[in-house]
Amino acid sequence: YFPTKAMDAMDKPLQAPEGGEAGDGEDVKVVQVDFENHRQITKVLQSHRAEQVIITTSDVLDMMADLRRTTRIAVLQGALSSWFAYATGLKVMEVDCTEQRQHLEGDLGTHVVFRIRLNAVYEEETAKVPREDHKGLCALYRTKLIEALPKELVLAKGDKLKQMIQISWVQSGSIILGGVAALSLLAVLGSVIGLSKCYCDCCLCLSLCSCMRRGGGNNDLYFCAMKELEQRGATLDVQPDGGATLQVPPLQRSGMCFTM
């Protein structure tokens, strides 16, 4: 997977190093670019496979959506679905969400209002709530969601996480719940999920090589940027404002593949 730093880990913009040492002792050139679209990144990664590439973006969710060839809302839905499924151990049947500015326990900013349906029996889930807990399933699920977050994020945000995620209501039946989460929090989760694995149709190599194949109906060589990022061990630093820096090390010679 792609390591992602907690949002508070970057108090200052990243400064690119003047040079680094490659595994064989050679100086490594650093190439910096601002993200525009996946075609641009494809060309940059192809042209600078032996160099360190630093890609910056002002909106990591838009970048993830473009790299995955999907929509921004789909990235948010995927983050919410994976987060709730992992935290609760229940299958997520449906996810609806919208972005909006909303006041949330003293924190004013962009938030995501969501409604999620879980494959569970309300009475069975209610029975799991300790008798002394008068806040019921809302508090139980929020606790589980916080516990499921990356440890470095929990340590960085501390009690602020209680402001960044709220479960406002739970409806009986197959459980339907609604709430609000900080967009910056979902940006971190969406980035981790978005860069975790390549599922494209073109990468059919049995090994995780950086392959180039001809795309269907296209005479140009199809280059899988997502597979290249995975192969080169890219790391992503997400900032509180939703911006991010993607650092891509040089591709090791042993990992290079020029098959078509």
Short mmCIF file of C-alpha atoms in Angstrom, two decimals:
data_model
loop_
_atom_site.label_atom_id
_atom_site.label_comp_id
_atom_site.label_asym_id
_atom_site.label_seq_id
_atom_site.Cartn_x
_atom_site.Cartn_y
_atom_site.Cartn_z
CA TYR A 1 0.00 0.00 0.00
CA PHE A 2 0.98 3.65 -0.19
CA PRO A 3 2.05 5.14 3.17
CA THR A 4 0.06 8.30 3.94
CA LYS A 5 1.09 10.75 6.64
CA ALA A 6 -1.44 12.20 9.08
CA MET A 7 -2.86 15.57 8.16
CA ASP A 8 -1.06 17.41 10.95
CA ALA A 9 2.30 15.89 10.09
CA MET A 10 3.06 18.63 7.60
CA ASP A 11 3.07 22.04 9.29
CA LYS A 12 5.10 23.51 6.44
CA PRO A 13 5.09 22.91 2.70
CA LEU A 14 7.45 20.18 1.59
CA GLN A 15 10.84 21.39 0.41
CA ALA A 16 12.39 19.24 -2.26
CA PRO A 17 15.89 18.00 -1.43
CA GLU A 18 18.68 19.28 -3.63
CA GLY A 19 19.87 15.75 -4.29
CA GLY A 20 19.77 12.29 -2.84
CA GLU A 21 21.70 9.08 -2.89
CA ALA A 22 20.44 6.23 -4.99
CA GLY A 23 20.84 2.67 -3.90
CA ASP A 24 24.02 2.37 -5.99
CA GLY A 25 25.52 5.60 -4.64
CA GLU A 26 24.63 7.80 -7.62
CA ASP A 27 23.11 11.25 -7.20
CA VAL A 28 19.36 11.30 -7.75
CA LYS A 29 17.82 14.15 -9.69
CA VAL A 30 14.55 15.57 -8.32
CA VAL A 31 11.75 16.54 -10.70
CA GLN A 32 8.84 18.62 -9.33
CA VAL A 33 5.51 19.08 -11.10
CA ASP A 34 2.02 20.34 -10.27
CA PHE A 35 -0.68 17.77 -10.97
CA GLU A 36 -2.87 18.52 -13.99
CA ASN A 37 -4.28 15.18 -15.12
CA HIS A 38 -3.36 11.51 -15.46
CA ARG A 39 -2.02 11.99 -19.00
CA GLN A 40 0.48 14.55 -17.77
CA ILE A 41 1.57 12.28 -14.90
CA THR A 42 1.89 9.35 -17.29
CA LYS A 43 4.34 11.33 -19.43
CA VAL A 44 6.29 12.56 -16.39
CA LEU A 45 6.66 9.07 -14.89
CA GLN A 46 7.69 7.59 -18.23
CA SER A 47 10.25 10.32 -18.88
CA HIS A 48 11.78 10.30 -15.39
CA ARG A 49 11.87 6.66 -14.31
CA ALA A 50 15.45 6.99 -13.00
CA GLU A 51 14.69 10.18 -11.05
CA GLN A 52 12.72 11.13 -7.97
CA VAL A 53 9.41 12.75 -8.91
CA ILE A 54 7.52 15.05 -6.55
CA ILE A 55 3.92 15.75 -7.56
CA THR A 56 1.88 18.41 -5.75
CA THR A 57 -1.86 19.04 -5.89
CA SER A 58 -4.22 21.50 -4.24
CA ASP A 59 -7.02 18.91 -4.11
CA VAL A 60 -6.06 15.31 -3.44
CA LEU A 61 -9.60 14.00 -4.01
CA ASP A 62 -9.72 15.43 -7.52
CA MET A 63 -6.29 13.91 -8.18
CA MET A 64 -7.41 10.50 -6.93
CA ALA A 65 -10.55 10.65 -9.05
CA ASP A 66 -8.57 11.52 -12.16
CA LEU A 67 -5.93 8.83 -11.59
CA ARG A 68 -8.60 6.21 -10.97
CA ARG A 69 -10.67 7.42 -13.97
CA THR A 70 -13.70 7.93 -11.74
CA THR A 71 -15.60 10.77 -10.07
CA ARG A 72 -14.92 12.76 -6.93
CA ILE A 73 -18.14 11.54 -5.33
CA ALA A 74 -17.16 7.93 -6.08
CA VAL A 75 -13.88 8.43 -4.21
CA LEU A 76 -15.78 9.77 -1.19
CA GLN A 77 -18.30 6.92 -1.33
CA GLY A 78 -15.48 4.40 -1.54
CA ALA A 79 -13.74 5.92 1.47
CA LEU A 80 -16.92 5.88 3.55
CA SER A 81 -17.88 2.36 2.50
CA SER A 82 -14.46 0.86 3.23
CA TRP A 83 -14.16 2.75 6.52
CA PHE A 84 -17.55 1.64 7.85
CA ALA A 85 -17.16 -1.95 6.66
CA TYR A 86 -13.75 -2.29 8.31
CA ALA A 87 -14.81 -0.56 11.54
CA THR A 88 -18.11 -2.36 12.08
CA GLY A 89 -17.44 -5.70 10.42
CA LEU A 90 -20.73 -5.29 8.55
CA LYS A 91 -21.42 -5.23 4.83
CA VAL A 92 -22.24 -1.78 3.47
CA MET A 93 -25.31 -1.99 1.25
CA GLU A 94 -25.69 1.64 0.22
CA VAL A 95 -23.82 4.95 0.54
CA ASP A 96 -25.07 8.45 -0.21
CA CYS A 97 -23.06 11.58 0.53
CA THR A 98 -22.79 15.26 -0.32
CA GLU A 99 -20.17 17.93 0.39
CA GLN A 100 -21.22 21.09 2.20
CA ARG A 101 -20.03 23.74 4.62
CA GLN A 102 -21.45 22.99 8.03
CA HIS A 103 -20.71 24.00 11.62
CA LEU A 104 -19.50 20.96 13.52
CA GLU A 105 -18.70 21.31 17.24
CA GLY A 106 -16.68 24.48 16.84
CA ASP A 107 -14.98 23.46 13.58
CA LEU A 108 -16.13 25.41 10.52
CA GLY A 109 -15.11 24.00 7.19
CA THR A 110 -16.08 21.65 4.40
CA HIS A 111 -17.78 18.48 5.58
CA VAL A 112 -19.42 15.46 4.04
CA VAL A 113 -22.97 14.62 5.08
CA PHE A 114 -23.64 10.91 4.60
CA ARG A 115 -26.31 8.23 4.83
CA ILE A 116 -25.22 4.60 4.98
CA ARG A 117 -27.20 1.36 5.05
CA LEU A 118 -25.58 -1.63 6.74
CA ASN A 119 -26.51 -5.29 6.39
CA ALA A 120 -27.38 -5.86 10.04
CA VAL A 121 -30.32 -6.45 12.37
CA TYR A 122 -31.09 -3.40 14.51
CA GLU A 123 -32.00 -5.39 17.63
CA GLU A 124 -28.82 -7.46 17.46
CA GLU A 125 -26.65 -4.38 17.09
CA THR A 126 -28.44 -2.57 19.91
CA ALA A 127 -27.76 -5.52 22.21
CA LYS A 128 -24.02 -4.86 21.79
CA VAL A 129 -24.30 -1.43 23.41
CA PRO A 130 -23.25 -1.43 27.10
CA ARG A 131 -26.19 -0.71 29.40
CA GLU A 132 -24.40 2.22 30.99
CA ASP A 133 -23.94 3.87 27.62
CA HIS A 134 -27.00 6.08 27.14
CA LYS A 135 -25.88 7.40 23.73
CA GLY A 136 -26.59 4.05 22.09
CA LEU A 137 -25.50 2.96 18.63
CA CYS A 138 -24.45 6.44 17.54
CA ALA A 139 -21.67 6.55 20.12
CA LEU A 140 -20.76 2.89 19.58
CA TYR A 141 -20.28 3.32 15.85
CA ARG A 142 -18.34 6.56 16.20
CA THR A 143 -15.97 4.89 18.65
CA LYS A 144 -15.45 2.00 16.24
CA LEU A 145 -14.80 4.38 13.35
CA ILE A 146 -12.15 6.28 15.31
CA GLU A 147 -10.49 3.06 16.45
CA ALA A 148 -10.29 1.90 12.83
CA LEU A 149 -8.31 4.96 11.69
CA PRO A 150 -4.54 4.78 11.10
CA LYS A 151 -2.69 5.06 14.40
CA GLU A 152 -0.56 7.98 13.25
CA LEU A 153 -3.72 9.93 12.40
CA VAL A 154 -5.28 9.20 15.79
CA LEU A 155 -2.12 10.34 17.57
CA ALA A 156 -1.91 13.50 15.49
CA LYS A 157 -5.53 14.58 15.87
CA GLY A 158 -6.33 13.28 19.37
CA ASP A 159 -9.64 14.54 20.75
CA LYS A 160 -10.21 16.58 17.58
CA LEU A 161 -11.36 13.37 15.90
CA LYS A 162 -14.57 13.55 17.93
CA GLN A 163 -15.28 16.81 16.14
CA MET A 164 -14.44 15.36 12.75
CA ILE A 165 -16.93 12.48 12.76
CA GLN A 166 -20.47 12.39 14.10
CA ILE A 167 -23.23 9.79 13.85
CA SER A 168 -26.43 11.80 14.19
CA TRP A 169 -29.11 9.13 13.88
CA VAL A 170 -29.67 5.39 13.48
CA GLN A 171 -32.81 3.92 11.96
CA SER A 172 -34.08 0.41 12.67
CA GLY A 173 -34.58 -2.34 10.13
CA SER A 174 -31.44 -3.16 8.21
CA ILE A 175 -29.50 -0.42 9.93
CA ILE A 176 -29.52 2.97 8.23
CA LEU A 177 -27.46 5.69 9.85
CA GLY A 178 -26.59 9.26 9.04
CA GLY A 179 -23.94 11.71 10.10
CA VAL A 180 -21.22 14.09 9.06
CA ALA A 181 -17.45 13.78 8.65
CA ALA A 182 -14.74 16.35 7.97
CA LEU A 183 -13.73 16.38 4.32
CA SER A 184 -10.06 16.50 5.30
CA LEU A 185 -10.47 13.19 7.15
CA LEU A 186 -12.09 11.50 4.17
CA ALA A 187 -9.37 12.92 1.93
CA VAL A 188 -6.80 10.92 3.88
CA LEU A 189 -8.87 7.73 3.73
CA GLY A 190 -9.76 8.23 0.09
CA SER A 191 -6.10 8.68 -0.79
CA VAL A 192 -5.03 5.51 1.00
CA ILE A 193 -7.78 3.49 -0.68
CA GLY A 194 -7.32 5.17 -4.05
CA LEU A 195 -3.63 4.34 -4.26
CA SER A 196 -3.75 0.98 -2.51
CA LYS A 197 -3.97 -1.27 -5.58
CA CYS A 198 -4.18 -1.13 -9.35
CA TYR A 199 -7.29 -2.76 -10.78
CA CYS A 200 -6.96 -1.64 -14.39
CA ASP A 201 -7.57 -4.04 -17.27
CA CYS A 202 -4.25 -3.45 -18.98
CA CYS A 203 -1.91 -4.74 -16.26
CA LEU A 204 -1.93 -8.49 -16.82
CA CYS A 205 1.64 -9.23 -15.76
CA LEU A 206 1.88 -11.97 -13.16
CA SER A 207 4.62 -10.01 -11.44
CA LEU A 208 4.13 -6.41 -10.28
CA CYS A 209 6.19 -4.95 -13.10
CA SER A 210 5.68 -1.52 -14.62
CA CYS A 211 4.31 -2.75 -17.90
CA MET A 212 3.35 -0.83 -21.01
CA ARG A 213 0.69 -2.34 -23.25
CA ARG A 214 -1.35 -1.15 -26.19
CA GLY A 215 -4.75 0.07 -25.06
CA GLY A 216 -7.84 -1.17 -26.84
CA GLY A 217 -8.74 1.05 -29.77
CA ASN A 218 -5.73 3.29 -29.18
CA ASN A 219 -2.52 3.31 -31.20
CA ASP A 220 -0.54 4.95 -28.41
CA LEU A 221 1.27 2.88 -25.83
CA TYR A 222 -0.89 2.56 -22.74
CA PHE A 223 1.14 3.26 -19.64
CA CYS A 224 -0.38 2.42 -16.27
CA ALA A 225 0.46 5.28 -13.94
CA MET A 226 -1.13 3.57 -10.94
CA LYS A 227 0.97 0.44 -11.38
CA GLU A 228 4.07 2.58 -11.80
CA LEU A 229 3.36 4.42 -8.53
CA GLU A 230 2.93 1.12 -6.69
CA GLN A 231 6.11 -0.36 -8.16
CA ARG A 232 8.20 2.68 -7.28
CA GLY A 233 7.01 2.83 -3.65
CA ALA A 234 5.29 6.21 -3.79
CA THR A 235 4.33 7.97 -0.54
CA LEU A 236 1.55 10.52 -0.13
CA ASP A 237 1.49 13.41 2.36
CA VAL A 238 -2.00 14.86 2.81
CA GLN A 239 -2.38 18.36 4.23
CA PRO A 240 -5.27 19.72 6.35
CA ASP A 241 -6.58 21.86 3.47
CA GLY A 242 -6.95 18.86 1.15
CA GLY A 243 -3.73 19.49 -0.73
CA ALA A 244 -1.14 16.76 -1.02
CA THR A 245 2.40 15.91 -2.09
CA LEU A 246 3.06 12.61 -3.86
CA GLN A 247 6.71 11.54 -3.70
CA VAL A 248 7.79 8.91 -6.22
CA PRO A 249 11.28 7.40 -5.81
CA PRO A 250 13.35 6.32 -8.84
CA LEU A 251 12.45 2.94 -10.24
CA GLN A 252 15.05 0.37 -9.24
CA ARG A 253 16.79 -1.21 -12.21
CA SER A 254 15.79 -4.69 -11.05
CA GLY A 255 12.12 -3.69 -11.27
CA MET A 256 12.17 -2.28 -14.78
CA CYS A 257 10.14 -4.05 -17.41
CA PHE A 258 9.93 -3.07 -21.04
CA THR A 259 7.44 -5.69 -22.23
CA MET A 260 4.44 -4.76 -24.35
#
